[in-house]
GROMACS .gro file of C-alpha atoms in nm:
model
  274
    1MET     CA    1  -1.430   1.155  -0.899
    2HIS     CA    2  -1.160   1.218  -1.177
    3THR     CA    3  -1.124   0.938  -1.445
    4ILE     CA    4  -0.776   0.843  -1.483
    5TRP     CA    5  -0.851   0.565  -1.750
    6LYS     CA    6  -1.134   0.442  -1.977
    7GLY     CA    7  -1.159   0.084  -2.141
    8SER     CA    8  -1.318  -0.229  -2.027
    9ILE     CA    9  -1.333  -0.534  -1.809
   10SER     CA   10  -1.344  -0.851  -2.009
   11PHE     CA   11  -1.401  -1.236  -1.890
   12GLY     CA   12  -1.484  -1.507  -2.159
   13LEU     CA   13  -1.702  -1.307  -2.417
   14VAL     CA   14  -1.829  -1.075  -2.193
   15ASN     CA   15  -1.722  -0.715  -2.236
   16ILE     CA   16  -1.778  -0.429  -1.979
   17PRO     CA   17  -1.699  -0.070  -2.068
   18VAL     CA   18  -1.571   0.089  -1.747
   19LYS     CA   19  -1.402   0.387  -1.608
   20LEU     CA   20  -1.113   0.372  -1.352
   21HIS     CA   21  -1.081   0.602  -1.033
   22ALA     CA   22  -0.815   0.645  -0.794
   23ALA     CA   23  -0.976   0.458  -0.442
   24THR     CA   24  -0.710   0.584  -0.232
   25GLU     CA   25  -0.519   0.933  -0.172
   26ASN     CA   26  -0.189   1.036  -0.008
   27LYS     CA   27  -0.274   1.301   0.240
   28ASP     CA   28   0.105   1.341   0.322
   29VAL     CA   29   0.166   1.714   0.411
   30LYS     CA   30   0.435   1.848   0.136
   31LEU     CA   31   0.701   2.074   0.249
   32ARG     CA   32   0.868   2.297   0.025
   33GLN     CA   33   1.252   2.377   0.075
   34LEU     CA   34   1.353   2.752   0.080
   35HIS     CA   35   1.676   2.947   0.102
   36LYS     CA   36   1.705   3.012   0.476
   37GLU     CA   37   1.848   3.386   0.408
   38CYS     CA   38   1.563   3.496   0.195
   39HIS     CA   39   1.292   3.222   0.208
   40SER     CA   40   1.276   3.200  -0.153
   41PRO     CA   41   1.184   2.843  -0.308
   42ILE     CA   42   1.509   2.624  -0.394
   43ASN     CA   43   1.511   2.504  -0.796
   44TYR     CA   44   1.659   2.206  -0.919
   45LYS     CA   45   1.803   2.211  -1.279
   46LYS     CA   46   1.923   1.922  -1.474
   47VAL     CA   47   2.300   1.966  -1.506
   48CYS     CA   48   2.537   1.749  -1.730
   49PRO     CA   49   2.827   1.696  -1.522
   50VAL     CA   50   3.048   1.623  -1.812
   51CYS     CA   51   2.919   1.952  -2.054
   52ASP     CA   52   2.888   2.167  -1.743
   53ARG     CA   53   2.582   2.354  -1.826
   54GLU     CA   54   2.215   2.295  -1.793
   55VAL     CA   55   2.025   2.055  -2.016
   56LYS     CA   56   1.690   2.106  -2.170
   57SER     CA   57   1.418   1.847  -2.194
   58GLU     CA   58   1.504   1.806  -2.553
   59GLU     CA   59   1.823   1.711  -2.520
   60ILE     CA   60   1.746   1.400  -2.276
   61VAL     CA   61   1.698   1.021  -2.381
   62LYS     CA   62   1.601   0.746  -2.194
   63ALA     CA   63   1.827   0.454  -2.128
   64TYR     CA   64   1.905   0.133  -1.925
   65GLU     CA   65   2.207   0.091  -1.739
   66TYR     CA   66   2.286  -0.253  -1.754
   67ALA     CA   67   2.620  -0.224  -1.587
   68LYS     CA   68   2.808   0.056  -1.423
   69ASN     CA   69   2.798   0.358  -1.624
   70LYS     CA   70   2.732   0.143  -1.945
   71PHE     CA   71   2.405   0.214  -2.109
   72VAL     CA   72   2.160   0.103  -2.380
   73VAL     CA   73   2.003   0.403  -2.522
   74LEU     CA   74   1.637   0.362  -2.594
   75ASP     CA   75   1.469   0.551  -2.871
   76GLU     CA   76   1.142   0.739  -2.821
   77GLU     CA   77   0.987   0.593  -3.131
   78ASP     CA   78   1.084   0.225  -3.045
   79LEU     CA   79   0.921   0.303  -2.698
   80GLU     CA   80   0.607   0.449  -2.841
   81GLU     CA   81   0.560   0.129  -3.071
   82LEU     CA   82   0.601  -0.087  -2.775
   83ARG     CA   83   0.342   0.101  -2.574
   84LYS     CA   84   0.075   0.105  -2.851
   85GLU     CA   85   0.147  -0.275  -2.879
   86ASN     CA   86   0.059  -0.326  -2.511
   87GLU     CA   87  -0.172  -0.036  -2.465
   88GLU     CA   88  -0.498  -0.221  -2.547
   89LYS     CA   89  -0.778  -0.073  -2.331
   90ALA     CA   90  -0.911  -0.368  -2.130
   91VAL     CA   91  -0.890  -0.512  -1.800
   92GLU     CA   92  -0.861  -0.880  -1.917
   93ILE     CA   93  -0.991  -1.132  -1.645
   94ILE     CA   94  -0.797  -1.446  -1.697
   95GLU     CA   95  -0.917  -1.678  -1.404
   96PHE     CA   96  -1.081  -1.638  -1.069
   97VAL     CA   97  -0.912  -1.755  -0.741
   98LYS     CA   98  -1.038  -1.692  -0.341
   99LEU     CA   99  -0.930  -1.376  -0.185
  100GLU     CA  100  -0.745  -1.551   0.096
  101GLU     CA  101  -0.518  -1.721  -0.145
  102ILE     CA  102  -0.330  -1.411  -0.225
  103ASP     CA  103  -0.091  -1.281   0.070
  104PRO     CA  104  -0.129  -0.904   0.135
  105ILE     CA  105   0.252  -0.832   0.029
  106TYR     CA  106   0.145  -0.855  -0.339
  107PHE     CA  107  -0.114  -0.579  -0.289
  108GLU     CA  108  -0.018  -0.258  -0.439
  109LYS     CA  109  -0.280   0.010  -0.554
  110SER     CA  110  -0.673   0.050  -0.533
  111TYR     CA  111  -0.895   0.186  -0.805
  112PHE     CA  112  -1.268   0.202  -0.813
  113LEU     CA  113  -1.444   0.097  -1.144
  114SER     CA  114  -1.752   0.276  -1.269
  115PRO     CA  115  -1.942   0.149  -1.543
  116ASP     CA  116  -1.915   0.350  -1.869
  117THR     CA  117  -2.219   0.415  -2.131
  118GLY     CA  118  -2.357   0.093  -2.177
  119GLY     CA  119  -2.234  -0.069  -1.932
  120LEU     CA  120  -2.457  -0.081  -1.621
  121LYS     CA  121  -2.637  -0.428  -1.708
  122ALA     CA  122  -2.303  -0.616  -1.742
  123TYR     CA  123  -2.145  -0.422  -1.458
  124ALA     CA  124  -2.439  -0.558  -1.202
  125LEU     CA  125  -2.418  -0.912  -1.347
  126LEU     CA  126  -2.028  -0.942  -1.279
  127ARG     CA  127  -2.078  -0.764  -0.941
  128GLN     CA  128  -2.334  -1.005  -0.834
  129ALA     CA  129  -2.179  -1.318  -0.958
  130LEU     CA  130  -1.851  -1.231  -0.767
  131LYS     CA  131  -2.037  -1.176  -0.438
  132GLU     CA  132  -2.236  -1.521  -0.478
  133SER     CA  133  -1.938  -1.714  -0.601
  134GLY     CA  134  -1.690  -1.592  -0.332
  135LYS     CA  135  -1.419  -1.528  -0.594
  136ILE     CA  136  -1.218  -1.250  -0.696
  137GLY     CA  137  -1.086  -1.190  -1.080
  138VAL     CA  138  -0.708  -1.194  -1.156
  139ALA     CA  139  -0.644  -0.987  -1.458
  140LYS     CA  140  -0.378  -0.809  -1.667
  141ILE     CA  141  -0.392  -0.429  -1.747
  142THR     CA  142  -0.178  -0.180  -1.910
  143ILE     CA  143  -0.145   0.149  -1.690
  144ARG     CA  144   0.082   0.433  -1.819
  145SER     CA  145   0.283   0.182  -2.043
  146LYS     CA  146   0.324  -0.040  -1.766
  147GLU     CA  147   0.175  -0.397  -1.774
  148GLN     CA  148   0.008  -0.467  -1.414
  149LEU     CA  149  -0.111  -0.787  -1.258
  150ALA     CA  150  -0.445  -0.699  -1.085
  151VAL     CA  151  -0.737  -0.844  -0.903
  152VAL     CA  152  -1.100  -0.763  -0.960
  153ARG     CA  153  -1.323  -0.772  -0.657
  154VAL     CA  154  -1.653  -0.613  -0.473
  155TYR     CA  155  -1.585  -0.322  -0.240
  156GLU     CA  156  -1.904  -0.193  -0.075
  157ASP     CA  157  -2.136  -0.273  -0.377
  158THR     CA  158  -1.861  -0.098  -0.604
  159LEU     CA  159  -1.618  -0.292  -0.856
  160LEU     CA  160  -1.276  -0.244  -0.719
  161MET     CA  161  -0.940  -0.328  -0.877
  162GLU     CA  162  -0.614  -0.376  -0.682
  163THR     CA  163  -0.305  -0.377  -0.889
  164ILE     CA  164  -0.075  -0.662  -0.746
  165TYR     CA  165   0.312  -0.720  -0.779
  166PHE     CA  166   0.429  -1.005  -1.031
  167PRO     CA  167   0.608  -1.260  -0.825
  168ASP     CA  168   0.943  -1.164  -0.922
  169GLU     CA  169   0.884  -0.824  -0.772
  170VAL     CA  170   0.842  -0.957  -0.438
  171ARG     CA  171   1.168  -1.004  -0.260
  172ASN     CA  172   1.252  -1.362  -0.106
  173ALA     CA  173   1.161  -1.345   0.265
  174LYS     CA  174   1.488  -1.617   0.290
  175ASP     CA  175   1.706  -1.311   0.208
  176VAL     CA  176   1.634  -1.117   0.520
  177PRO     CA  177   1.945  -1.121   0.771
  178ASN     CA  178   1.922  -1.216   1.128
  179ILE     CA  179   1.592  -1.415   1.127
  180PRO     CA  180   1.566  -1.662   1.396
  181SER     CA  181   1.522  -2.015   1.312
  182ASP     CA  182   1.492  -2.250   1.614
  183GLU     CA  183   1.517  -1.977   1.889
  184LYS     CA  184   1.356  -2.141   2.195
  185VAL     CA  185   1.060  -1.968   2.322
  186VAL     CA  186   0.974  -1.950   2.670
  187GLN     CA  187   0.611  -2.087   2.784
  188LYS     CA  188   0.545  -1.820   3.027
  189GLU     CA  189   0.662  -1.555   2.812
  190LEU     CA  190   0.445  -1.703   2.537
  191GLU     CA  191   0.134  -1.713   2.774
  192THR     CA  192   0.169  -1.370   2.876
  193ALA     CA  193   0.246  -1.258   2.503
  194LEU     CA  194  -0.093  -1.461   2.421
  195MET     CA  195  -0.292  -1.295   2.741
  196LEU     CA  196  -0.132  -0.943   2.597
  197ILE     CA  197  -0.289  -1.019   2.234
  198ASP     CA  198  -0.629  -1.101   2.376
  199GLN     CA  199  -0.652  -0.803   2.592
  200LEU     CA  200  -0.559  -0.558   2.310
  201THR     CA  201  -0.817  -0.761   2.035
  202VAL     CA  202  -1.092  -0.555   1.911
  203LYS     CA  203  -1.320  -0.524   1.611
  204PHE     CA  204  -1.145  -0.349   1.354
  205GLU     CA  205  -1.298  -0.030   1.286
  206PRO     CA  206  -1.072   0.180   1.050
  207GLU     CA  207  -1.259   0.519   1.089
  208LYS     CA  208  -1.114   0.526   1.464
  209TYR     CA  209  -0.724   0.584   1.342
  210HIS     CA  210  -0.606   0.887   1.263
  211ASP     CA  211  -0.275   1.011   1.142
  212GLU     CA  212  -0.163   1.207   1.472
  213TYR     CA  213   0.162   1.322   1.297
  214ARG     CA  214  -0.022   1.494   1.017
  215THR     CA  215  -0.265   1.657   1.237
  216ALA     CA  216   0.013   1.767   1.473
  217LEU     CA  217   0.202   1.915   1.189
  218LEU     CA  218  -0.089   2.121   1.054
  219GLU     CA  219  -0.149   2.227   1.378
  220LEU     CA  220   0.196   2.354   1.403
  221ILE     CA  221   0.174   2.544   1.070
  222GLU     CA  222  -0.161   2.705   1.148
  223GLN     CA  223  -0.004   2.842   1.486
  224LYS     CA  224   0.295   2.936   1.289
  225LYS     CA  225   0.068   3.132   1.046
  226ALA     CA  226  -0.104   3.317   1.326
  227GLY     CA  227   0.196   3.407   1.507
  228GLU     CA  228   0.142   3.197   1.815
  229THR     CA  229   0.437   3.065   2.047
  230VAL     CA  230   0.481   2.717   2.002
  231THR     CA  231   0.564   2.460   2.265
  232ALA     CA  232   0.596   2.125   2.241
  233ALA     CA  233   0.367   1.881   2.445
  234GLU     CA  234   0.523   1.659   2.704
  235LYS     CA  235   0.559   1.289   2.603
  236ASN     CA  236   0.400   1.022   2.785
  237PRO     CA  237   0.589   0.839   3.012
  238ALA     CA  238   0.748   0.536   2.845
  239ILE     CA  239   0.838   0.206   2.982
  240PRO     CA  240   1.154   0.243   3.196
  241PRO     CA  241   1.528   0.227   2.975
  242ASP     CA  242   1.628  -0.026   3.212
  243MET     CA  243   1.367  -0.283   3.144
  244THR     CA  244   1.527  -0.493   2.923
  245ASP     CA  245   1.407  -0.824   3.069
  246LEU     CA  246   1.118  -0.949   2.794
  247MET     CA  247   0.903  -1.100   3.082
  248SER     CA  248   0.930  -0.797   3.278
  249ALA     CA  249   0.800  -0.574   2.955
  250LEU     CA  250   0.533  -0.830   2.858
  251GLU     CA  251   0.402  -0.781   3.249
  252ALA     CA  252   0.414  -0.409   3.215
  253SER     CA  253   0.249  -0.416   2.903
  254LEU     CA  254  -0.030  -0.610   3.068
  255ASN     CA  255  -0.060  -0.342   3.353
  256LYS     CA  256  -0.091  -0.076   3.118
  257THR     CA  257  -0.386  -0.217   2.906
  258LYS     CA  258  -0.713  -0.084   3.062
  259LYS     CA  259  -0.919  -0.413   3.013
  260LYS     CA  260  -0.904  -0.704   3.300
  261PRO     CA  261  -0.639  -0.956   3.205
  262ALA     CA  262  -0.802  -1.250   2.998
  263THR     CA  263  -0.757  -1.597   3.140
  264ARG     CA  264  -0.658  -1.867   2.897
  265LYS     CA  265  -0.801  -2.187   3.001
  266LYS     CA  266  -0.719  -2.531   2.919
  267LYS     CA  267  -1.029  -2.773   2.750
  268THR     CA  268  -1.164  -2.936   3.073
  269LYS     CA  269  -1.225  -3.287   3.056
  270GLU     CA  270  -1.592  -3.194   3.061
  271LYS     CA  271  -1.557  -3.029   2.718
  272LYS     CA  272  -1.393  -3.302   2.575
  273GLU     CA  273  -1.656  -3.530   2.676
  274ALA     CA  274  -1.925  -3.303   2.547
   0.00000   0.00000   0.00000
């Protein structure tokens, strides 16, 4: 597994040398753009619209646009000095919290942490301490010149670091338009929706979920390579387009599920007395 970062985890005076490895990978099928006439790959050039010519890499500088077409140019020397000041190779755990206290909206990317030379004992100690405490560590780390907030937890006997967004990077839910506030919910519709949720509730088994679009796209590519005639499969019949009534849609959804409808019973007097 490729190492993308080397440093240490620290909490209190304990220091654990570690390596960082990407825990996930993007398996999107990447498609190139070709010239339709000759099937040559299309190249993209960096062109200055004012000078009307292609610009080389050494002619490009970085800048921050603080207003429309107004920029503050940042020298590479300044950026490099800033990087050095913030590039201490350490995952500094600053406090411990419970995992359930962090909403999933904050989570960004996952990395495996493996012990580096001399770090086995301290690594095992932190892993066991996190397991028994039921807590996760909140930490700060600088990756590729960007300071990140992160959490360190145990995943299948391995320490896992997950970068999380800073609070000001998560947009305010109150800014989302057209959210119903006091919309009246019809009791019968609610009961039917709860029954549908009961029927579709299963134990989470991630291995049974697959990217069907990616699979179909790869099959299409293989068929094209082999020169086969490609025909599209018929889609499964959906709910009739005229079924706009919410209750009708809920009942139709219940009928489509394989499991027998679960009955939601109210608590009986006998249960209350027990």
